[in-house]
Amino acid sequence: MRLNNFIDGAWQEAGGTDYAPVLNPANGEELAQVRLSTKEDVDTAVAAAKAAQRQWALVPAPKRADYLYEIGHLMKERKEHLSRVLTKEMGKVIEEARGEVQEGIDMAYYMAGEGRRLFGETVPSELQNKFAMSVRAPIGVVGLITPWNFPVAIATWKSFPALVAGNTFVWKPATETPMMAYEMALIFKEAGLPAGVANIVFGTGAEVGTAMIEHPDVRVISFTGSTETGRRVAELGGHHLKKVSLEMGGKNAVIVMDDANLELAVEGILWSAFGTAGQRCTACSRVIVHKDVKEDLEHKLLASMEGLTIGDGLDESVKIGPVINRQALEKITRYIAIGQEEGAKLLAGGKVATVGNLAKGHYMEPTLFTDVKWDSRLAQEEIFGPVISLIEVEDLDEAIEVNNSVRYGLSSSIFSQDINTIFRAQRDLDTGIVYVNAGTTGAEIHLPFGGTKGTGNGHRDSGVAALDVFTEWKSIYVDFSGKLQRAQIDTD
Ligand code: NAD
């Protein structure tokens, strides 16, 4: 199967000569090939998006929303098919894939509802017979750049608010996961979106991503990916005076206090550390544990980890699927060696899993380190694999300090039964998302999603906050006094 770009409502072959294979990380099987696009393909897609945008912006927002309802409906009808493609292409276990597709469906309906809101403000004027209000205006053509770990959900977080607000888009999915984008293109077409409103260009970040950022007609770049790439996107975007929204890496922690329900904490930790094989931006990578319950927690974690089956995510009994590719496996293995060199104690896992059929894919054993120093590389850098680092602390103050010591600021969590501890923690943890008595993952689509420090640059995906990325505020003053009234000067 060869995947072509989706431009101006039609399939268009990319101009590049190279193909990239799409490989199932569970077994190495080739699922498809994408032909890599060039700058000229980006030019064609942006021209189509620009030509369609003026008309799209004139469609009343509730009518634009009707397309989103239809897209949500089609996604719902195809939920099982989409989930299976997602698992094959990306590796996450089927239960999580269904959850990710559901997130996209939820976002379609939620943003469709925004078609009848898109609230601005009406405020009193300081002058008589004058009316003042603000409205959200579409920006134009927006560029969406997405990672492979949530190939459909993140695309919906960006494209649906962009559409309902009256923008058209060019989307570059990750080269590892073009099949979900292809499936979404089929849905956009079937939902009857006017040609040019939604465009998908397959290709590398270096070629296609750069061309999108540099294109004078692309007004916004909404990027999700690693902090290293995000920095490059911001630098180039800054040079071209683009509005750039960045959602980047994480080094998220669960804090377990001495009064925590440890059974619940173990469940929360395992789900958020090993779900998606640790490849979520919100994955729990550190466990900051009160010294009085450290040993107990270690035993309970080890006991629960024994029951985790590794394998192909299409098998419903599997809990940990493969990581995305060989390079990811090598990176995780490097961090395990770094941890050992730094003096952390390896309690479980630490090896590439190669038993039987696992040798055909890219599997990592769930791994638990303890006695990890808070400032070691193991505890500070994003690993993006199923690896937990346990860090012991004396009290809540130290726990918060350790949580906040990393350069990232996406998600944090605290397990405690004490209301004072919980409220101090939610105030003082410096991440964009805080969970109480739950792991570090599980965001719902109607609240802002994103992080502080090295995770973001102040924008948010999801929730109404996403509309801030894809709209300009326009303030409108209507003077019906029939005379010149000067604000701040005329007083009556
Ligand atoms: P990545 O940075 O390698 O790639 C992300 C996207 O950027 C891909 O589409 C890629 O092709 C593109 N890209 C690469 N170089 C580019 C360039 N020079 N210019 C423009 N685009 C370029 O990230 P990844 O490996 O695909 O994803 C994993 C990372 O994403 C992790 O760091 C993870 O924490 C992060 N992530 C963050 C969030 C969040 O919301 N904060 C969500 C999911 C993933």
XYZ file of C-alpha atoms and ligand atoms in Angstrom:
536
model
C 0.000 0.000 0.000
C 1.429 3.396 -1.000
C 0.119 6.468 0.752
C -0.250 9.708 -1.158
C -0.682 13.251 0.072
C -4.202 14.588 0.526
C -4.306 18.027 -1.068
C -7.253 20.097 -2.280
C -9.649 17.214 -1.611
C -7.732 14.737 -3.778
C -4.878 12.241 -3.500
C -1.688 13.659 -4.953
C 1.584 11.837 -5.401
C 4.465 13.485 -3.562
C 7.261 14.980 -5.609
C 10.127 13.296 -3.734
C 11.880 10.198 -5.007
C 12.378 8.476 -1.620
C 9.939 6.152 0.084
C 9.754 5.486 3.816
C 8.432 2.123 4.946
C 5.806 2.005 7.704
C 6.790 -0.887 9.953
C 4.721 -2.653 12.606
C 6.863 -2.285 15.756
C 5.367 -5.510 17.131
C 6.866 -7.749 14.440
C 8.711 -5.729 11.795
C 6.038 -6.347 9.122
C 5.886 -3.657 6.412
C 2.398 -2.146 6.532
C 2.700 0.583 3.925
C 5.077 2.974 2.239
C 4.951 6.727 2.058
C 6.542 8.745 -0.651
C 8.355 11.647 0.976
C 7.228 15.108 -0.034
C 9.247 18.134 -1.060
C 8.989 21.866 -0.482
C 6.992 22.099 -3.738
C 4.373 19.737 -2.305
C 4.070 22.020 0.726
C 3.664 25.001 -1.609
C 0.842 23.201 -3.433
C -0.905 22.261 -0.171
C -0.609 25.764 1.287
C -1.928 27.290 -1.941
C -4.961 24.971 -1.781
C -5.520 25.804 1.892
C -5.208 29.511 1.195
C -7.635 29.383 -1.715
C -10.209 27.547 0.423
C -9.837 29.613 3.567
C -11.756 32.772 2.688
C -14.879 30.804 1.740
C -14.515 28.494 4.753
C -14.317 31.467 7.113
C -17.607 32.742 5.659
C -19.422 29.497 6.456
C -21.238 30.228 9.748
C -19.438 28.572 12.669
C -22.430 26.338 13.581
C -22.402 25.071 10.003
C -18.635 24.466 10.153
C -19.395 22.532 13.312
C -21.792 20.263 11.405
C -18.785 18.880 9.512
C -17.130 18.084 12.840
C -20.254 16.269 14.038
C -20.105 14.205 10.869
C -16.378 13.536 11.307
C -17.018 12.445 14.916
C -19.838 10.210 13.728
C -17.622 8.537 11.094
C -14.829 8.057 13.629
C -17.316 6.442 15.992
C -18.576 4.100 13.279
C -15.001 3.105 12.436
C -13.662 3.095 15.975
C -12.585 -0.548 15.992
C -10.970 -0.353 12.564
C -9.105 2.856 13.458
C -7.961 1.371 16.768
C -6.539 -1.711 15.080
C -4.674 0.353 12.486
C -3.311 2.492 15.324
C -2.058 -0.524 17.278
C -0.429 -2.043 14.199
C 1.260 1.147 13.177
C 2.323 2.526 16.550
C 2.305 -0.477 18.893
C 0.163 0.668 21.835
C -2.103 -2.053 23.209
C -5.547 -2.234 21.661
C -7.388 -1.059 24.791
C -5.312 2.132 24.800
C -5.731 2.549 21.046
C -9.511 2.456 21.533
C -9.093 5.094 24.229
C -7.063 7.296 21.894
C -9.623 7.059 19.092
C -12.353 7.846 21.625
C -10.404 10.958 22.574
C -10.576 12.063 18.947
C -14.327 11.394 18.822
C -14.824 13.368 22.040
C -12.803 16.240 20.615
C -14.905 16.276 17.441
C -18.148 16.638 19.414
C -16.677 19.065 21.926
C -15.248 21.396 19.287
C -18.435 21.070 17.224
C -20.230 22.471 20.286
C -17.852 25.423 20.173
C -19.370 26.280 16.801
C -22.347 27.654 18.758
C -20.176 29.390 21.350
C -16.770 30.751 20.255
C -17.443 33.305 22.963
C -16.068 36.801 22.877
C -16.928 39.606 25.281
C -19.376 42.451 25.220
C -18.352 45.141 27.658
C -19.740 48.586 28.492
C -18.088 51.467 26.699
C -16.707 54.360 28.737
C -18.550 56.721 26.354
C -22.247 57.263 25.799
C -23.943 55.719 22.766
C -21.030 53.484 22.020
C -20.916 49.693 21.914
C -17.804 47.574 22.590
C -17.173 43.891 21.996
C -14.512 41.396 21.064
C -14.860 38.464 18.682
C -12.613 35.568 17.767
C -11.429 35.872 14.158
C -9.864 33.016 12.152
C -6.162 33.434 11.420
C -5.841 31.825 7.981
C -3.782 28.789 6.983
C -2.344 26.921 9.960
C 0.417 24.300 9.975
C 0.129 21.249 12.225
C 3.153 19.090 13.052
C 2.482 15.969 15.130
C 4.438 13.101 16.751
C 3.974 9.331 16.395
C 2.999 8.474 19.973
C -0.596 9.769 19.722
C -1.026 9.735 15.947
C -4.730 10.522 15.935
C -5.632 12.213 19.248
C -3.069 15.008 18.966
C -4.065 15.673 15.369
C -7.676 16.119 16.501
C -6.620 18.419 19.369
C -5.155 20.715 16.748
C -7.198 20.307 13.588
C -10.701 20.422 15.092
C -10.367 23.760 16.929
C -8.557 25.125 13.864
C -11.480 24.127 11.626
C -14.322 25.285 13.830
C -12.614 28.658 14.188
C -12.582 29.137 10.403
C -8.995 28.241 9.506
C -7.795 25.758 6.934
C -4.807 23.547 7.643
C -1.818 21.668 6.319
C -0.911 18.746 8.564
C 2.414 16.935 8.591
C 2.130 13.708 10.585
C 5.203 11.874 11.895
C 6.864 9.689 9.256
C 6.453 6.671 11.563
C 2.631 6.944 11.651
C 1.163 8.156 8.338
C -1.569 5.497 8.242
C -3.718 7.174 10.876
C -3.454 10.408 8.905
C -4.483 8.560 5.773
C -7.523 7.164 7.632
C -8.428 10.685 8.790
C -8.126 11.966 5.214
C -10.666 9.321 4.130
C -12.974 10.575 6.882
C -12.491 14.265 5.976
C -13.376 13.420 2.384
C -16.414 11.348 3.309
C -17.651 14.016 5.724
C -17.736 16.336 2.731
C -15.241 18.947 3.940
C -14.792 21.407 1.065
C -11.635 20.805 -1.000
C -8.548 22.536 0.397
C -9.881 22.928 3.939
C -7.919 19.915 5.243
C -4.583 18.982 3.639
C -2.078 16.307 4.615
C 1.517 16.231 3.449
C 3.715 13.248 4.300
C 7.422 13.733 4.764
C 10.308 14.475 7.043
C 10.522 17.259 9.578
C 13.663 18.601 7.956
C 12.067 19.007 4.520
C 8.298 19.314 4.973
C 8.274 20.737 8.529
C 10.834 23.396 7.622
C 8.974 24.330 4.438
C 5.751 24.771 6.413
C 7.386 26.988 9.015
C 9.116 29.110 6.372
C 6.051 29.486 4.137
C 4.809 33.089 4.242
C 1.147 32.021 3.978
C 1.261 29.702 7.013
C 0.363 31.941 9.912
C 0.419 29.524 12.845
C 2.539 26.477 13.590
C 1.092 24.130 16.178
C 3.779 21.590 17.057
C 3.902 18.585 19.370
C 7.108 16.608 19.735
C 10.420 16.583 21.554
C 11.858 19.636 23.273
C 14.926 19.523 20.987
C 12.823 19.700 17.823
C 10.452 22.225 19.411
C 13.370 24.559 20.060
C 14.323 24.429 16.362
C 10.713 25.037 15.357
C 10.529 28.040 17.711
C 13.807 29.496 16.453
C 12.834 29.262 12.806
C 9.253 30.309 13.554
C 10.547 33.309 15.510
C 12.685 34.353 12.585
C 9.605 34.319 10.360
C 7.429 35.998 13.043
C 5.073 33.021 13.232
C 2.719 32.305 16.063
C 4.197 29.042 17.349
C 2.442 26.772 19.835
C 4.724 24.109 21.306
C 3.842 20.990 23.302
C 7.040 19.130 24.113
C 8.714 16.580 26.377
C 8.048 15.577 29.963
C 9.689 13.989 33.001
C 6.634 13.391 35.081
C 6.506 12.209 38.671
C 4.128 10.482 41.043
C 4.602 11.506 44.675
C 3.678 8.842 47.227
C 3.260 10.198 50.747
C 3.434 8.169 53.972
C -0.370 8.236 54.370
C -1.092 7.136 50.783
C -3.274 4.203 49.825
C -0.335 2.172 48.521
C -2.401 -0.354 46.535
C -4.023 2.509 44.645
C -0.664 4.241 44.186
C 0.840 1.069 42.685
C -2.028 0.809 40.206
C -1.670 4.469 39.251
C 2.109 4.176 38.859
C 2.020 1.048 36.694
C -0.705 2.428 34.430
C 1.042 5.713 33.872
C 4.611 4.340 33.700
C 4.095 1.300 31.488
C 1.019 2.252 29.427
C 2.026 2.883 25.792
C 5.320 1.251 26.871
C 6.234 4.487 28.660
C 5.990 6.514 25.443
C 3.436 9.069 26.570
C 4.467 12.662 27.072
C 2.729 12.362 30.470
C 4.304 8.989 31.348
C 5.329 8.571 34.974
C 9.098 8.366 34.828
C 9.891 9.198 38.471
C 8.298 8.015 41.684
C 9.077 10.344 44.580
C 8.394 8.322 47.692
C 8.280 9.192 51.386
C 11.060 7.342 53.236
C 8.607 5.592 55.612
C 6.801 3.755 52.822
C 9.636 3.298 50.345
C 10.364 -0.365 51.075
C 6.723 -1.303 51.172
C 6.106 0.458 47.858
C 9.102 -1.280 46.248
C 7.758 -4.708 47.256
C 4.264 -3.945 46.061
C 5.504 -2.565 42.735
C 7.712 -5.597 42.130
C 4.878 -7.986 42.915
C 2.485 -6.219 40.540
C 5.064 -5.947 37.763
C 5.339 -9.731 37.603
C 1.831 -9.938 36.150
C 2.528 -7.643 33.190
C 2.494 -9.489 29.862
C 4.659 -8.132 27.048
C 3.683 -8.675 23.429
C 1.778 -7.601 20.337
C -0.798 -5.010 21.379
C -3.491 -6.658 19.253
C -3.557 -9.508 21.799
C -6.147 -8.349 24.367
C -4.248 -9.950 27.259
C -1.044 -7.983 26.596
C -0.296 -5.070 28.928
C 2.965 -3.772 27.445
C 3.374 -3.412 23.694
C 6.534 -2.662 21.729
C 8.398 0.638 21.605
C 8.283 2.438 18.288
C 11.566 1.312 16.676
C 15.117 0.079 17.133
C 16.479 3.548 17.853
C 14.014 3.914 20.725
C 15.104 0.557 22.118
C 18.744 1.639 21.883
C 18.023 4.943 23.611
C 16.236 3.223 26.514
C 19.068 0.689 26.829
C 21.581 3.542 26.962
C 19.657 5.133 29.846
C 19.626 1.841 31.739
C 23.425 1.728 31.462
C 23.613 5.386 32.528
C 21.460 4.623 35.584
C 23.731 1.781 36.605
C 26.840 3.905 36.093
C 25.265 6.605 38.254
C 24.817 4.103 41.111
C 21.055 3.557 40.919
C 19.930 0.084 41.972
C 18.157 -1.996 39.296
C 15.326 -3.918 40.967
C 13.594 -5.337 37.893
C 13.789 -5.459 34.100
C 16.513 -3.530 32.320
C 16.776 -5.794 29.297
C 15.448 -5.956 25.762
C 12.773 -8.680 25.675
C 13.608 -11.265 23.007
C 11.847 -14.467 24.063
C 10.157 -16.294 21.149
C 8.313 -13.978 18.770
C 9.319 -10.906 20.757
C 12.685 -11.011 18.951
C 10.892 -9.880 15.757
C 9.711 -6.616 17.363
C 11.093 -3.920 19.651
C 10.212 -4.853 23.208
C 11.638 -3.601 26.474
C 11.137 -5.243 29.842
C 9.316 -3.041 32.367
C 12.117 -1.631 34.463
C 12.347 -0.406 38.047
C 15.312 1.472 39.515
C 15.521 2.529 43.145
C 17.884 4.726 45.181
C 17.992 7.129 42.256
C 19.552 10.523 42.965
C 17.142 13.342 42.160
C 19.762 15.217 40.131
C 21.116 12.230 38.159
C 20.567 11.985 34.407
C 18.219 9.039 34.977
C 15.999 11.313 37.075
C 16.281 14.431 34.932
C 16.143 13.399 31.257
C 13.216 12.119 29.202
C 13.731 8.404 28.484
C 10.433 7.666 26.705
C 10.323 3.995 27.658
C 8.971 1.707 30.416
C 11.459 2.776 33.078
C 10.627 3.977 36.614
C 13.128 5.733 38.889
C 12.322 5.686 42.603
C 13.621 8.679 44.561
C 13.371 8.753 48.354
C 12.417 11.968 50.185
C 11.966 13.058 53.813
C 8.747 15.073 53.548
C 6.316 16.978 51.314
C 8.583 20.006 50.917
C 11.388 17.873 49.575
C 8.959 15.934 47.358
C 7.749 19.146 45.741
C 11.286 20.450 45.341
C 12.359 17.215 43.624
C 9.268 17.221 41.412
C 9.992 20.791 40.318
C 13.742 20.226 39.803
C 13.448 19.011 36.198
C 13.546 21.216 33.123
C 10.114 19.943 32.050
C 6.703 20.790 33.521
C 3.962 18.663 32.005
C 2.259 16.443 34.577
C 2.580 15.494 38.237
C 0.611 13.451 40.719
C 0.314 12.986 44.453
C -1.082 10.108 46.474
C -2.135 11.166 49.968
C -5.257 11.054 52.146
C -4.556 14.363 53.841
C -6.472 17.372 52.546
C -3.824 19.865 53.646
C -1.057 17.913 51.898
C -3.156 17.642 48.752
C -4.012 21.334 48.569
C -0.434 22.444 49.237
C 0.761 20.078 46.518
C -1.736 21.203 43.864
C -0.680 24.795 44.566
C 3.090 24.249 44.608
C 3.692 21.601 41.929
C 4.851 23.605 38.907
C 3.406 21.457 36.118
C 0.589 22.285 33.710
C -1.409 19.252 34.884
C -1.721 17.915 38.452
C -3.473 14.678 39.460
C -4.547 13.809 42.988
C -4.812 10.123 43.867
C -4.403 9.126 40.210
C -1.353 8.536 37.992
C 0.218 11.168 35.716
C -1.917 10.343 32.672
C -5.602 10.559 31.832
C -6.311 14.085 30.654
C -9.854 14.860 29.538
C -10.324 16.829 26.352
C -12.330 19.753 27.721
C -9.545 21.122 29.942
C -6.337 22.741 28.705
C -3.498 20.284 28.003
C 0.123 21.340 28.137
C 3.042 22.158 30.324
C 5.416 24.721 31.718
C 9.173 25.333 31.379
C 10.798 23.018 28.772
C 7.445 21.405 27.973
C 5.704 24.379 26.455
C 5.785 28.008 25.471
C 2.592 29.156 27.145
C 0.011 27.796 24.732
C -2.307 24.863 25.327
C -3.927 22.133 23.270
C -7.458 20.978 24.170
C -10.179 22.808 26.035
C -11.272 26.308 25.121
C -7.591 27.283 25.473
C -6.924 25.612 22.119
C -9.060 28.279 20.454
C -6.567 30.900 21.624
C -3.947 29.280 19.383
C -6.175 29.304 16.304
C -7.935 32.668 16.603
C -7.026 36.320 16.756
C -8.923 38.607 19.084
C -10.648 41.399 17.236
C -12.016 44.286 19.309
C -14.891 46.166 17.728
C -16.185 49.608 18.773
C -19.464 50.866 17.332
C -20.156 54.535 17.973
C -23.796 55.467 17.437
C -23.622 58.967 18.964
C -23.299 60.722 15.615
C -20.347 62.784 16.826
C -16.629 62.266 17.369
C -16.097 60.837 20.853
C -12.489 60.499 21.940
C -11.699 57.700 24.417
C -9.747 58.839 27.499
C -10.250 62.500 26.492
C -13.952 63.289 26.190
C -15.678 62.701 29.507
C -19.337 63.314 28.743
P 10.002 14.636 17.295
O 10.339 15.953 17.890
O 11.106 13.779 16.805
O 9.005 14.805 16.065
C 7.763 15.466 16.181
C 7.328 15.964 14.818
O 8.215 17.004 14.416
C 7.373 14.900 13.724
O 6.304 15.083 12.838
C 8.690 15.214 13.033
O 8.757 14.763 11.698
C 8.704 16.725 13.112
N 10.035 17.340 12.954
C 11.244 16.792 13.176
N 12.225 17.696 12.908
C 11.602 18.833 12.522
C 12.061 20.121 12.119
N 13.364 20.409 12.073
N 11.148 21.055 11.790
C 9.827 20.778 11.854
N 9.342 19.585 12.224
C 10.207 18.620 12.561
O 9.125 13.859 18.394
P 8.578 12.373 18.367
O 9.723 11.426 18.596
O 7.741 12.175 17.158
O 7.599 12.381 19.637
C 8.009 12.135 20.930
C 8.181 13.439 21.703
O 6.964 14.168 21.683
C 8.486 13.212 23.178
O 9.465 14.138 23.588
C 7.154 13.496 23.854
O 7.256 13.882 25.219
C 6.623 14.590 23.002
N 5.177 14.701 23.141
C 4.670 15.801 23.801
C 3.302 15.924 23.987
C 2.709 17.115 24.693
O 1.523 17.385 24.499
N 3.461 17.847 25.493
C 2.445 14.931 23.496
C 3.000 13.824 22.842
C 4.368 13.731 22.657
